[in-house]
XYZ file of C-alpha atoms in Angstrom:
647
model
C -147.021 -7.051 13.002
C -150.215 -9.467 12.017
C -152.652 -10.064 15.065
C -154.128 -12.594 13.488
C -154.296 -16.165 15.057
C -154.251 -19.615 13.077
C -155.771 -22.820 14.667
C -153.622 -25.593 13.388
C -155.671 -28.323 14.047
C -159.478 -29.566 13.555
C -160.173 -30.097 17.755
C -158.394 -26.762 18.538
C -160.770 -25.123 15.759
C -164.308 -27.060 17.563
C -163.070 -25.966 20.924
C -162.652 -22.644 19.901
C -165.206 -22.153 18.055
C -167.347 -23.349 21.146
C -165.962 -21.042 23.648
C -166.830 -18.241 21.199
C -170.610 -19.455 20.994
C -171.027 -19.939 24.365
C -169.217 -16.146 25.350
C -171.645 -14.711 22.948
C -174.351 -16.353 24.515
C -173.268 -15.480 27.602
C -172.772 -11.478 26.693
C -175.915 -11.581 25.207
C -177.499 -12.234 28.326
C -175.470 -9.759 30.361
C -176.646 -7.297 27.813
C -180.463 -8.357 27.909
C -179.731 -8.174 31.745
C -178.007 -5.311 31.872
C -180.488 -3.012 29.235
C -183.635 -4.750 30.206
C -186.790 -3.404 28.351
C -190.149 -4.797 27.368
C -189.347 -4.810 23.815
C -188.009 -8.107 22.040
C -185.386 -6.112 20.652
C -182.657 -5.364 23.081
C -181.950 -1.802 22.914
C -177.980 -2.918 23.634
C -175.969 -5.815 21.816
C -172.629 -5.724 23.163
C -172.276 -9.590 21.617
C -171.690 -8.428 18.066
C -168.590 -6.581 19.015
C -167.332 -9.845 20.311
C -168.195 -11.361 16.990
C -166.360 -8.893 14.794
C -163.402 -8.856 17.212
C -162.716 -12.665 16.989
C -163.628 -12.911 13.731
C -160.479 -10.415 12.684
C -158.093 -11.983 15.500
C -159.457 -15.874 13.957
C -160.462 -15.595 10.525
C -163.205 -17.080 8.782
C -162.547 -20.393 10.940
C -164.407 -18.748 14.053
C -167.563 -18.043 12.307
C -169.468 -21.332 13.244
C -169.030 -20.150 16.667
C -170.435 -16.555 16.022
C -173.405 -18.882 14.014
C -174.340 -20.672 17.057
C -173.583 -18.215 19.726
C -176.179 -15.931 17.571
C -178.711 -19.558 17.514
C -178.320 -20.286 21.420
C -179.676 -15.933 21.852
C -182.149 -15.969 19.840
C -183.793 -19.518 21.559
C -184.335 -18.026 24.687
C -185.736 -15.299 23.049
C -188.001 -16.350 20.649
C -188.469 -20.182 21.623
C -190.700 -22.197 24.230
C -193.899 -21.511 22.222
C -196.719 -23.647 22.980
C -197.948 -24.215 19.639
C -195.930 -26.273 17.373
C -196.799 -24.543 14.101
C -195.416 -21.452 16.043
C -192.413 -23.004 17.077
C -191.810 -24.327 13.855
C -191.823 -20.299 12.190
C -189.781 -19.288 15.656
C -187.196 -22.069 14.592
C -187.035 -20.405 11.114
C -186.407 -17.142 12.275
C -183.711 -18.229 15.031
C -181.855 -19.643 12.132
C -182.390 -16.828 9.938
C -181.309 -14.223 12.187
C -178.098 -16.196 13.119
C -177.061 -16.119 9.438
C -178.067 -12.930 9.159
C -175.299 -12.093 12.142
C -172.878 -14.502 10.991
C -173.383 -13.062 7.119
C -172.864 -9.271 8.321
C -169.871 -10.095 10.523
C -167.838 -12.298 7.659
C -169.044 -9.027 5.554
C -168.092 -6.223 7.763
C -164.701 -7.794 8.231
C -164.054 -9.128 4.515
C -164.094 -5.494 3.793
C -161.745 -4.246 6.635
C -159.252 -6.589 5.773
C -159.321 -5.947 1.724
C -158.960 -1.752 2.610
C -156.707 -2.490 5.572
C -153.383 -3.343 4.712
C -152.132 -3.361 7.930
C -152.993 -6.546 11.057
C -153.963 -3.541 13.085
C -157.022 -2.006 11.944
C -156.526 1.296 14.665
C -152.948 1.956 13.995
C -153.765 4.671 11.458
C -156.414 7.960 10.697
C -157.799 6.373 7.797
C -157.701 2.717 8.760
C -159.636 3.622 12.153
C -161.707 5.548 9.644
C -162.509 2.063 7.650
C -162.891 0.022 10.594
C -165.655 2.608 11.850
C -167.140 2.243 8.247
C -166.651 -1.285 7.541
C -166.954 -2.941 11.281
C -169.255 -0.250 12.848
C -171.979 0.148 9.592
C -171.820 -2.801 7.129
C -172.080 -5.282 9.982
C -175.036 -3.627 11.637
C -176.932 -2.618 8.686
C -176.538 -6.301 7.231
C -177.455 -8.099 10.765
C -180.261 -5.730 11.295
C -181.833 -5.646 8.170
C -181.894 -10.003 7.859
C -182.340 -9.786 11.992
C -185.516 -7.598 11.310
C -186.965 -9.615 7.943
C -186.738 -12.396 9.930
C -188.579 -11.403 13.085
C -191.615 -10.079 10.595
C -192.525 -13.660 11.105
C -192.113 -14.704 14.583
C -195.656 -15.385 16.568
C -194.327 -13.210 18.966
C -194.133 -9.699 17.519
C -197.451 -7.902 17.413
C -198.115 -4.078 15.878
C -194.780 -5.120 14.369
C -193.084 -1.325 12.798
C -190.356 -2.515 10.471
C -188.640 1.276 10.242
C -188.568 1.399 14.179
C -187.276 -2.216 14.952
C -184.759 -2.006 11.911
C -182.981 1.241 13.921
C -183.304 -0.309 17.302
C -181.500 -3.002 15.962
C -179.311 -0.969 13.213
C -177.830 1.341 16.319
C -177.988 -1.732 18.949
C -175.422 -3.631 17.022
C -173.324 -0.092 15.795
C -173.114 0.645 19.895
C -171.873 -3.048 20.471
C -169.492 -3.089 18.429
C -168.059 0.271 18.970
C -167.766 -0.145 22.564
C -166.649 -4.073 22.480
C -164.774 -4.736 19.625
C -161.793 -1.734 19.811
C -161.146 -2.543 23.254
C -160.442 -6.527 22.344
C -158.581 -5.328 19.344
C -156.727 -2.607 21.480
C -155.640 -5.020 23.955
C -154.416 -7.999 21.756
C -152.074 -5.455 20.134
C -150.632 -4.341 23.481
C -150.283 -7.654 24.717
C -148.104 -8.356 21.464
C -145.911 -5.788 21.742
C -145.490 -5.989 25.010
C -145.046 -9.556 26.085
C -145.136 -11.696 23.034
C -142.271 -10.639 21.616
C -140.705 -10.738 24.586
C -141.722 -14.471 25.376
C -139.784 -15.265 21.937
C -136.488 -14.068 23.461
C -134.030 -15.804 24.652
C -133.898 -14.623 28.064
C -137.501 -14.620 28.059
C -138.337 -14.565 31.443
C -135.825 -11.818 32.390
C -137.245 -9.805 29.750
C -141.191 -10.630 30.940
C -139.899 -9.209 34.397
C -138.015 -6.276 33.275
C -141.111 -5.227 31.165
C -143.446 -5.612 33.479
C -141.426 -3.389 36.153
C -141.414 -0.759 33.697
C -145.098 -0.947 32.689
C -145.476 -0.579 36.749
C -145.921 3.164 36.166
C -148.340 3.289 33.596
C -150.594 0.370 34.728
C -150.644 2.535 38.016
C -152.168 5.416 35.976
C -154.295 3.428 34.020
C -155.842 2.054 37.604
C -156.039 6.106 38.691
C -157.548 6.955 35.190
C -160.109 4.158 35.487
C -161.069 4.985 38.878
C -161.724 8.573 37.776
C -163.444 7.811 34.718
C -165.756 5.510 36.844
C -166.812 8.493 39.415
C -167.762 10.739 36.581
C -169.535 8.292 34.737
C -171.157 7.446 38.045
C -171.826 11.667 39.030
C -173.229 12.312 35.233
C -175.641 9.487 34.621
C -176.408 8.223 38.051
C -177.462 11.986 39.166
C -178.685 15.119 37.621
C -175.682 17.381 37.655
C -175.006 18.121 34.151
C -171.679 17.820 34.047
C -172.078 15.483 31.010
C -169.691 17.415 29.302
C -166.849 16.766 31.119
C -166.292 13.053 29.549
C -165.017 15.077 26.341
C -161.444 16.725 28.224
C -161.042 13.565 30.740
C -161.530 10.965 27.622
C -159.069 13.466 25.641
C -156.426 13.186 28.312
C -156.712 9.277 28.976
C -156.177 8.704 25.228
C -153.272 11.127 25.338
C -151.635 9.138 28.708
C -152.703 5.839 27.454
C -152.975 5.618 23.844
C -155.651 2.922 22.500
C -155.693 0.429 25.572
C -156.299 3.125 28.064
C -158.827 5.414 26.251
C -161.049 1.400 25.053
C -161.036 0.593 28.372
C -162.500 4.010 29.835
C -165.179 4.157 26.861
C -166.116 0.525 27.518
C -166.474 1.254 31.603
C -168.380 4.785 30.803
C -170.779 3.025 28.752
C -171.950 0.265 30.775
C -172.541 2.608 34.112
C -174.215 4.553 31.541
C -176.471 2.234 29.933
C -177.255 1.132 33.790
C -178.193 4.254 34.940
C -180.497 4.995 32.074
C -182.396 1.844 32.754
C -182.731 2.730 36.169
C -183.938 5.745 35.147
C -181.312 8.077 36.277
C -179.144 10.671 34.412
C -179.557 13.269 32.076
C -180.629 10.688 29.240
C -183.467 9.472 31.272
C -187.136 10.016 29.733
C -190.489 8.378 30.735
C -189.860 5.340 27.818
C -186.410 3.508 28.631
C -186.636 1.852 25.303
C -186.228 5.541 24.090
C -183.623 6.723 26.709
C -181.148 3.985 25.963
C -181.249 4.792 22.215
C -180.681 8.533 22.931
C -177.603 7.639 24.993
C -176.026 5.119 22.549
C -176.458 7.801 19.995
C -174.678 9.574 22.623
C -172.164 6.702 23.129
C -171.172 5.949 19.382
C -170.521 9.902 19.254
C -168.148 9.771 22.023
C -166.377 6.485 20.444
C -165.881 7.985 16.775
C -164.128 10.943 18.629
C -161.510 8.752 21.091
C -160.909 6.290 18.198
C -160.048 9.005 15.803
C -157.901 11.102 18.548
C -156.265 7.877 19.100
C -155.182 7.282 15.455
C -153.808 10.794 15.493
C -151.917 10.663 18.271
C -150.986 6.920 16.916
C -149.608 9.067 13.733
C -147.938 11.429 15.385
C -145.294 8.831 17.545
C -144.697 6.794 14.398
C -143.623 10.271 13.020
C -141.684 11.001 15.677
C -139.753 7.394 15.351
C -139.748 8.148 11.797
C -138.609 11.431 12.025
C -135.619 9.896 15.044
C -134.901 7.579 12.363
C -134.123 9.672 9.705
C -131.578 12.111 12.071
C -129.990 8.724 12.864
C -129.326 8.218 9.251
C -128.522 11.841 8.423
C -125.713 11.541 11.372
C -124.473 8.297 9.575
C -124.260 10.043 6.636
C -122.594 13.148 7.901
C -120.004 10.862 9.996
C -119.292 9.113 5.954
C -118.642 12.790 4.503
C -116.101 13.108 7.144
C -114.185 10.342 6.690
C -114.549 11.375 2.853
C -113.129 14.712 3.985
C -110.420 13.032 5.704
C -109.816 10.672 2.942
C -109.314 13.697 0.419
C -107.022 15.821 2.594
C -104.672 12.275 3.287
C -104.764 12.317 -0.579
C -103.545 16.554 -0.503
C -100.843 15.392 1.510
C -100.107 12.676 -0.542
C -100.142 15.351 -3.316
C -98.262 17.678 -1.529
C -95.238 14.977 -0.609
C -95.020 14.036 -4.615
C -94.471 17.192 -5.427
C -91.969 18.460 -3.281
C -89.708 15.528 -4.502
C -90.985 16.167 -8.116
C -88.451 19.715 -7.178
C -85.628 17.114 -7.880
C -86.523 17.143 -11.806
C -86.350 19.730 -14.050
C -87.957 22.699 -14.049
C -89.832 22.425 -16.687
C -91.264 19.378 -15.782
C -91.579 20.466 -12.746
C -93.978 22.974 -13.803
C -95.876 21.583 -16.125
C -96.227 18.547 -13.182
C -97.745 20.515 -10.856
C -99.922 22.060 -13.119
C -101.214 18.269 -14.287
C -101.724 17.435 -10.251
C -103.370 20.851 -9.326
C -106.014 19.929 -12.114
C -106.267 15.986 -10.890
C -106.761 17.577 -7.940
C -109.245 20.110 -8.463
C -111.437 17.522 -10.560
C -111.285 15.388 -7.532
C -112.365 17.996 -5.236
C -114.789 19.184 -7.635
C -116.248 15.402 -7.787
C -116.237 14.901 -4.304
C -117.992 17.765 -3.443
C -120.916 17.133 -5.773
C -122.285 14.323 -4.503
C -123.218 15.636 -0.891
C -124.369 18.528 -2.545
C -126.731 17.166 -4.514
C -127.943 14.993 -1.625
C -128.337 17.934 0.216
C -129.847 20.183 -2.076
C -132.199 17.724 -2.822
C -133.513 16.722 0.852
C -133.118 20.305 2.323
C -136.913 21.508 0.126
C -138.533 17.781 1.726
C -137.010 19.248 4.947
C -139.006 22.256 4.607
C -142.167 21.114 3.749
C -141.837 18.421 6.748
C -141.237 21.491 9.093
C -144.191 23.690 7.571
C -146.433 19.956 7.905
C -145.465 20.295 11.701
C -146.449 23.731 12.042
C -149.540 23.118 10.715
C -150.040 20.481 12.851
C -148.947 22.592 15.854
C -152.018 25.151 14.204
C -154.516 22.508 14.050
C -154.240 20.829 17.076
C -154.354 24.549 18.839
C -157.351 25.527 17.035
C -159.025 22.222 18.164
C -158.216 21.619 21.527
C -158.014 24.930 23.232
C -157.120 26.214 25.660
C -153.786 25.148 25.966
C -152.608 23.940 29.455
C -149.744 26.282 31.423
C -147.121 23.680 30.854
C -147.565 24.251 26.967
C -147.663 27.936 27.342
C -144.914 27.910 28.914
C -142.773 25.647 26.740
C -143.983 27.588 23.976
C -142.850 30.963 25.851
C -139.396 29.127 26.746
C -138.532 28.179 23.372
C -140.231 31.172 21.694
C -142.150 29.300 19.024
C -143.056 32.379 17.125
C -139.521 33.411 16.254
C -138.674 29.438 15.196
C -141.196 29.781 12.773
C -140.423 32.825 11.345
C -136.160 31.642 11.255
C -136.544 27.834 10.609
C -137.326 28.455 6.815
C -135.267 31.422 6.538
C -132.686 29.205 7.648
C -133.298 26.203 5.688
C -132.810 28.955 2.730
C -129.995 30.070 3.978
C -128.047 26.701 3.834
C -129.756 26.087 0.186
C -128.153 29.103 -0.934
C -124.701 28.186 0.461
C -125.292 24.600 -1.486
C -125.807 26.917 -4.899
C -123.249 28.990 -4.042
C -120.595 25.499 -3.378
C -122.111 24.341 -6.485
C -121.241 26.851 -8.434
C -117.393 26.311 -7.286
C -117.625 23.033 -7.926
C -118.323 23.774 -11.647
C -115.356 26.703 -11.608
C -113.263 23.992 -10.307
C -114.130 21.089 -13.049
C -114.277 23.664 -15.736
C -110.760 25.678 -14.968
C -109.505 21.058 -14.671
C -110.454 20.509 -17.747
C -108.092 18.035 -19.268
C -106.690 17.960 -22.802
C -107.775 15.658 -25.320
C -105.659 14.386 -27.970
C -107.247 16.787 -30.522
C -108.562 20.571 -29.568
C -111.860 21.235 -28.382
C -114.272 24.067 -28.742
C -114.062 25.667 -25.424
C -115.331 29.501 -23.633
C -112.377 31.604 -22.475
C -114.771 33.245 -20.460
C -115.427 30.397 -18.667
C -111.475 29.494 -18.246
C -110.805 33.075 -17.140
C -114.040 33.048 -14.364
C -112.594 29.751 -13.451
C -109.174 31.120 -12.751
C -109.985 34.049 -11.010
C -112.384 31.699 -8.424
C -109.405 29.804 -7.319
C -107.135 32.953 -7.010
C -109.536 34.920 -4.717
C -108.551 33.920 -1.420
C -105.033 35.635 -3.123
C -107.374 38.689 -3.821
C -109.369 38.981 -1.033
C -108.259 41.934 1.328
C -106.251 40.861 4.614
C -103.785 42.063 7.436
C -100.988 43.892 4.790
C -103.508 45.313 1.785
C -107.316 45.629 0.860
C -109.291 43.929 -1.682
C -108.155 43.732 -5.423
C -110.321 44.738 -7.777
C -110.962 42.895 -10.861
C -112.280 44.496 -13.524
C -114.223 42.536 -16.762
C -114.369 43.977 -20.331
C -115.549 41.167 -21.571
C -117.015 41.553 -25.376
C -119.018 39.316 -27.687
C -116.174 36.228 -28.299
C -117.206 33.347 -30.223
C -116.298 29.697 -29.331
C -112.543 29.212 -29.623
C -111.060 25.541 -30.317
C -108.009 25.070 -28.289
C -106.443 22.942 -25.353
C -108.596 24.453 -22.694
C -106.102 22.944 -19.579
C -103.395 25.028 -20.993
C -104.794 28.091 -21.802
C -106.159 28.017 -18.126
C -102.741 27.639 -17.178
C -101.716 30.410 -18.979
C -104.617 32.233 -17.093
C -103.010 30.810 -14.003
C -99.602 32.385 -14.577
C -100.449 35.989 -15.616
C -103.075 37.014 -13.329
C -101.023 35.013 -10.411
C -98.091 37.040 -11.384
C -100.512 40.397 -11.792
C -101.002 39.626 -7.559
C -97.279 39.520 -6.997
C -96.937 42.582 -8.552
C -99.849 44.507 -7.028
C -98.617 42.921 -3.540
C -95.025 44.285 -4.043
C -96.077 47.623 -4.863
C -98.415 47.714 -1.837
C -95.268 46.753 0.579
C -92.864 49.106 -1.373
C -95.365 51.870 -0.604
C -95.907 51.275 3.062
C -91.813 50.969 3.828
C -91.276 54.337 1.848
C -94.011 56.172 3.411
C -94.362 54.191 7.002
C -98.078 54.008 6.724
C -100.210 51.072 8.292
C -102.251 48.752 6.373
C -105.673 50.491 7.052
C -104.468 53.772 5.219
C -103.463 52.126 2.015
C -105.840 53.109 -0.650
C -108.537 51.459 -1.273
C -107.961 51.328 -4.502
C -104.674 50.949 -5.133
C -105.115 47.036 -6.443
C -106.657 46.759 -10.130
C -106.414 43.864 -12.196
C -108.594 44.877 -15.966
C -109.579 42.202 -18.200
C -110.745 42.445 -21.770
C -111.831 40.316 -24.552
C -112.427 41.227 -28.308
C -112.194 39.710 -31.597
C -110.100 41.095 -34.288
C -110.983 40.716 -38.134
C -112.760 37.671 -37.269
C -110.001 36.241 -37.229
C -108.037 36.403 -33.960
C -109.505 36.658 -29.909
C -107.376 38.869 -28.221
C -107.448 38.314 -24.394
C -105.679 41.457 -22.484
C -105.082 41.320 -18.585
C -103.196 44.320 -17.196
C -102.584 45.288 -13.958
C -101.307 48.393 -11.799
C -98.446 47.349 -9.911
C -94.729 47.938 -10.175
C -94.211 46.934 -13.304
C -91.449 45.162 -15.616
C -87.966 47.876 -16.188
C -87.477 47.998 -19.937
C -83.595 46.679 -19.673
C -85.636 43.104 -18.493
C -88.798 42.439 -20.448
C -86.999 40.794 -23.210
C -86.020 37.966 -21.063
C -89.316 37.291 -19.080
C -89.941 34.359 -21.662
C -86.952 33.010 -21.526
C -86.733 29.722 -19.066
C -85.669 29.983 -15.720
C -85.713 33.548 -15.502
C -87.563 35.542 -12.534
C -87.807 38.882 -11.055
C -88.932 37.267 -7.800
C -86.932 36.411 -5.095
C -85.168 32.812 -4.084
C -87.599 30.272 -3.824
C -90.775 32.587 -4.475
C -90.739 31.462 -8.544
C -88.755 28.494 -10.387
C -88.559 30.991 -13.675
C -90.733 28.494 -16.170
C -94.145 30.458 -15.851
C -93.612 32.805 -18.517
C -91.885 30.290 -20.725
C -94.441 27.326 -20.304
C -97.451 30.425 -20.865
C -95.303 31.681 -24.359
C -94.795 27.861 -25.342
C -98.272 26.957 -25.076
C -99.832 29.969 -26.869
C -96.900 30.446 -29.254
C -96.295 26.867 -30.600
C -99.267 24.728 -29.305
C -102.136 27.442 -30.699
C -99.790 29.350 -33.603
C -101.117 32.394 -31.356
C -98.969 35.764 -30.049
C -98.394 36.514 -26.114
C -96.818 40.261 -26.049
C -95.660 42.383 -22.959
C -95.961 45.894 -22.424
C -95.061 47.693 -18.893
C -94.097 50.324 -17.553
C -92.149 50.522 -14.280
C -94.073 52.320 -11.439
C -97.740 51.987 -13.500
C -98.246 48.355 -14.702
C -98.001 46.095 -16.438
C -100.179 44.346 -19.498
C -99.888 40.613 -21.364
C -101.932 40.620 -24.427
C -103.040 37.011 -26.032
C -103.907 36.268 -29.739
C -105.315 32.987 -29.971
C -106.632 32.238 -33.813
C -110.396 31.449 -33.910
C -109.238 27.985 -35.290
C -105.944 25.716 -34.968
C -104.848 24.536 -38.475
């Protein structure tokens, strides 16, 4: 939001720029009245701060009125001469040290506004930081150094010290505008947020109420806040007691209750019952020379601003972080309620799936089988694509996650190392929500659900390489990769559970070049052996716990074992073996397990076309050999020779 104002018109723009000249005039006076020395040189300008405040709000359009608001303070101070020739050199230093004030303010604020990008110069750490650099030291070092060249000449100075009128003026103008300027600045950006935006409504007056009765609370604590800040101002510099110190935690916690308006308004309150007890001669600033005392305690003063600005940009950060950081978990639930309806959308198309298939049974069985072979690998691909994209997204915002959550920590360290101690309502939050064992689990967390994205990652690319589909022509392709691939969708099937333990897979795997073949169908050949290895194993389990009436829990561990083994013969041929331990073929029926529709397993367990498709495709699609040796009661073994090359 910009907090700049435009003046449309030409007699808007001369009123304007009037009222500004004659409120500098007029805070000029009330600081000559209020810091009222012997010197020439008021040891307190609280009008520059006016002049660098309107001239951000106005632009370059107000500066006239800072020009002659400067003029109309520097006649009373330096005019009525009697001589004319001394009037004359008074005129020219009322006029120079006018443009010298107009020159540093257009200066000071040129530069704010080409390093700030923002129409609030306090909003952020290092803006706050340029507005104290720009506003609070070009200004004054440009106003007092043409201010001070010019006075050289007035009649009026005598034993004139350049060096010691230069600072008086140099830290007269830094105080003024520290104390003045972020309190206008402060305020015109409440009032915008607050009530200009809702005056643009529709319903504005409705919303002008409602805001006002729920600012009710926090101008009450702003009135409580100012009325306390105004006794200890009034105990430490109207009296002795040296409780000057005290400023520092009750400044902290108005800035913390009331942000930038609050904490403005308490510096600019503290500093005028200051500067008024100091020229009375009170407080702990007060020394024999009040010239002297009230430069001491705007030393003092700018100290105290620096800090409260600076706390007030932090704290400033931290809610926009906190929006920012809302924000985000808005999106991320957004973006989690689109994955499920993803989810959603891929189990309707499962079903879908599943429906096709079951009246697909109509057909034949061959194309039956090699039908649902075609969907289970549309199907995994889809799966396998779906899942990658919210993996990626998630693996790649979970390490940003992690170094937001160690920036907060050490945010949580700082801000305990420099404001200690911490109050009981903090200690005991921190003891309720033990902060020491978050730490220590966040991250360990955080790496916990990376490794679960690796781990789903690693599926995915099973799943896309055992769905590869089949090209026209052959394609180099691993087995080992085909075979990995396999066994990843088969292990819920080898996983132990209620009837049998765990089967153990064993892989022999040797030194197997590159093979060029239809990778979809040897995966499906894969598919059909080590799916029929389970069966097997499975049966033999169940045949041993009817004959000897044993529960699950005291079948051997070991009685499931699925070897596989890869080789390469002559450099010709890869032979792929997969054997198994489990009841085995008899001998009167192994010549017929490759015949079509044949099957040892009962009605509606198999359709018979497994073994058939698995010979077809390795017999007459890759001019290979698929042989079967068993015995019944031991195992059983399929060996596969696949040539190196198809010709």
């Amino acid at each position: 939001m910009s907090s700049r104002y435009r003046l449309t018109s030409i007699p808007i723009q001369l009123l304007a720029n009037l009222a500004i000249a004659l409120m500098y005039y007029g805070i000029a006076e009330l600081s000559r009245y209020i810091a009222a020395t012997a010197n020439v040189i008021t040891p307190v300008w609280i009008a520059d701060g006016l002049a660098v405040a309107v001239t951000w709000l106005f632009g370059n359009q107000i500066l006239p009125g800072v020009y002659f608001g400067s003029l109309l303070a520097s006649i009373f101070t330096f005019g009525n001469d009697s001589s004319s020739l001394s009037n004359l050199i008074a005129g020219f230093c009322m006029l120079g040290i006018a443009a010298g004030t107009t020159l540093g303010t257009w200066l000071g604020v040129f530069c704010l506004r080409r390093t700030v990008r923002q129409g609030y110069p306090l909003k952020l750490v290092s803006d706050s930081v340029k507005f104290l650099l720009c506003g609070g030291l070009i200004t004054p070092i440009v106003n007092a150094t043409i201010g001070t060249t010019m006075v050289m000449f007035s009649p009026k100075m005598s034993g004139f010290n350049y060096q010691s009128i230069w600072l008086n003026w140099l830290i007269s103008n830094i105080t003024g505008i520290l104390i003045l300027t972020p309190l206008l600045l402060s305020w015109n950006h409440y009032w915008q947020l607050n009530y200009i935006r809702c005056y643009h409504h529709k319903s504005k007056f409705a919303q002008i109420r409602n805001r006002i009765f729920s600012s009710k609370l926090a101008i009450i604590k702003l009135f409580l806040l100012t009325g306390v800040i105004c006794a200890v101002s009034y105990a430490t510099f109207w009296t002795n007691y040296p409780i000057i110190y005290i400023l520092f935690p009750l400044l902290t916690w108005i800035t913390f209750c009331c942000g930038y308006p609050g904490v403005t308004l308490a510096t600019f309150i503290m500093s005028l019952i200051a500067i008024l007890g100091t020229v009375r001669g009170l407080g702990r600033f007060a020394i024999v020379e009040t010239h002297q005392s009230l430069l001491y305690l705007q030393i003092f003063i700018v100290v105290v601003v620096f800090t409260t600005i600076i706390l007030a940009a932090v704290l400033s950060e931290r809610r926009e972080a906190e929006i920012n950081l809302k924000i985000a978990f808005s999106d991320l639930q957004i973006i989690h309620q689109e994955l499920r309806i993803r989810t959603q959308e891929v189990d309707t198309k499962n079903h879908q799936l599943q429906q096709t298939l079951e009246e697909l049974k109509i057909t034949q069985a061959h194309m039956i089988q090699s039908e649902k072979m075609s969907a289970l690998g549309n199907l995994v691909a889809g799966v396998a694509h779906e899942i990658h994209n919210p993996v990626g997204f998630l693996q790649g915002n979970l390490q940003p996650a992690l170094l937001y959550i160690q920036d907060l920590f050490d945010l949580i360290d700082i801000y305990h190392q420099e404001h200690p101690p911490l109050s009981d309502t903090v200690k005991n939050k921190i003891k309720a929500i033990d902060l020491e064992f978050v730490r220590e689990d966040l991250p360990k967390l955080l790496n916990s659900m990376n490794d679960g994205i690796d781990r789903i990652e690693n599926i995915s690319n099973s799943l896309r390489t055992f769905s590869r589909t089949d090209a026209n022509l052959p394609t180099e392709f691993n087995l080992h990769d085909g075979i990995d691939s396999t066994l990843l969708i088969l292990k819920h099937r080898l996983k132990a559970n209620k009837k049998r333990p765990a089967i153990e897979v064993i892989k022999d795997y040797g030194n197997i070049p590159l093979v060029k073949c239809y990778a979809g169908q040897i995966n499906q050949v894969f598919m059909n052996i080590i799916s029929n290895a389970i069966d097997a194993i499975e049966e033999k389990i169940e045949a041993e716990k009817e004959k000897n009436s044993l529960p699950s829990s005291h079948v051997s561990a070991s009685s499931g074992k699925i070897t596989i083994s890869t080789s390469v013969i002559d450099h010709q041929l890869v032979k792929i073996a997969i054997a198994d331990n489990g009841t085995g073929i008899p001998e009167e029926i192994q010549e017929y397990i490759f015949d079509p529709f044949f099957t040892t397993k009962p009605v509606g367990k198999g359709t018979g076309m497994g073994m058939s498709i698995s010979y077809q495709i390795i017999a007459e699609k890759h001019c290979g050999k698929l042989d079967c040796f068993s015995k019944p009661g031991e195992g059983t073994e399929f060996i596969i020779h696949i040539p190196l090359g198809i010709g």
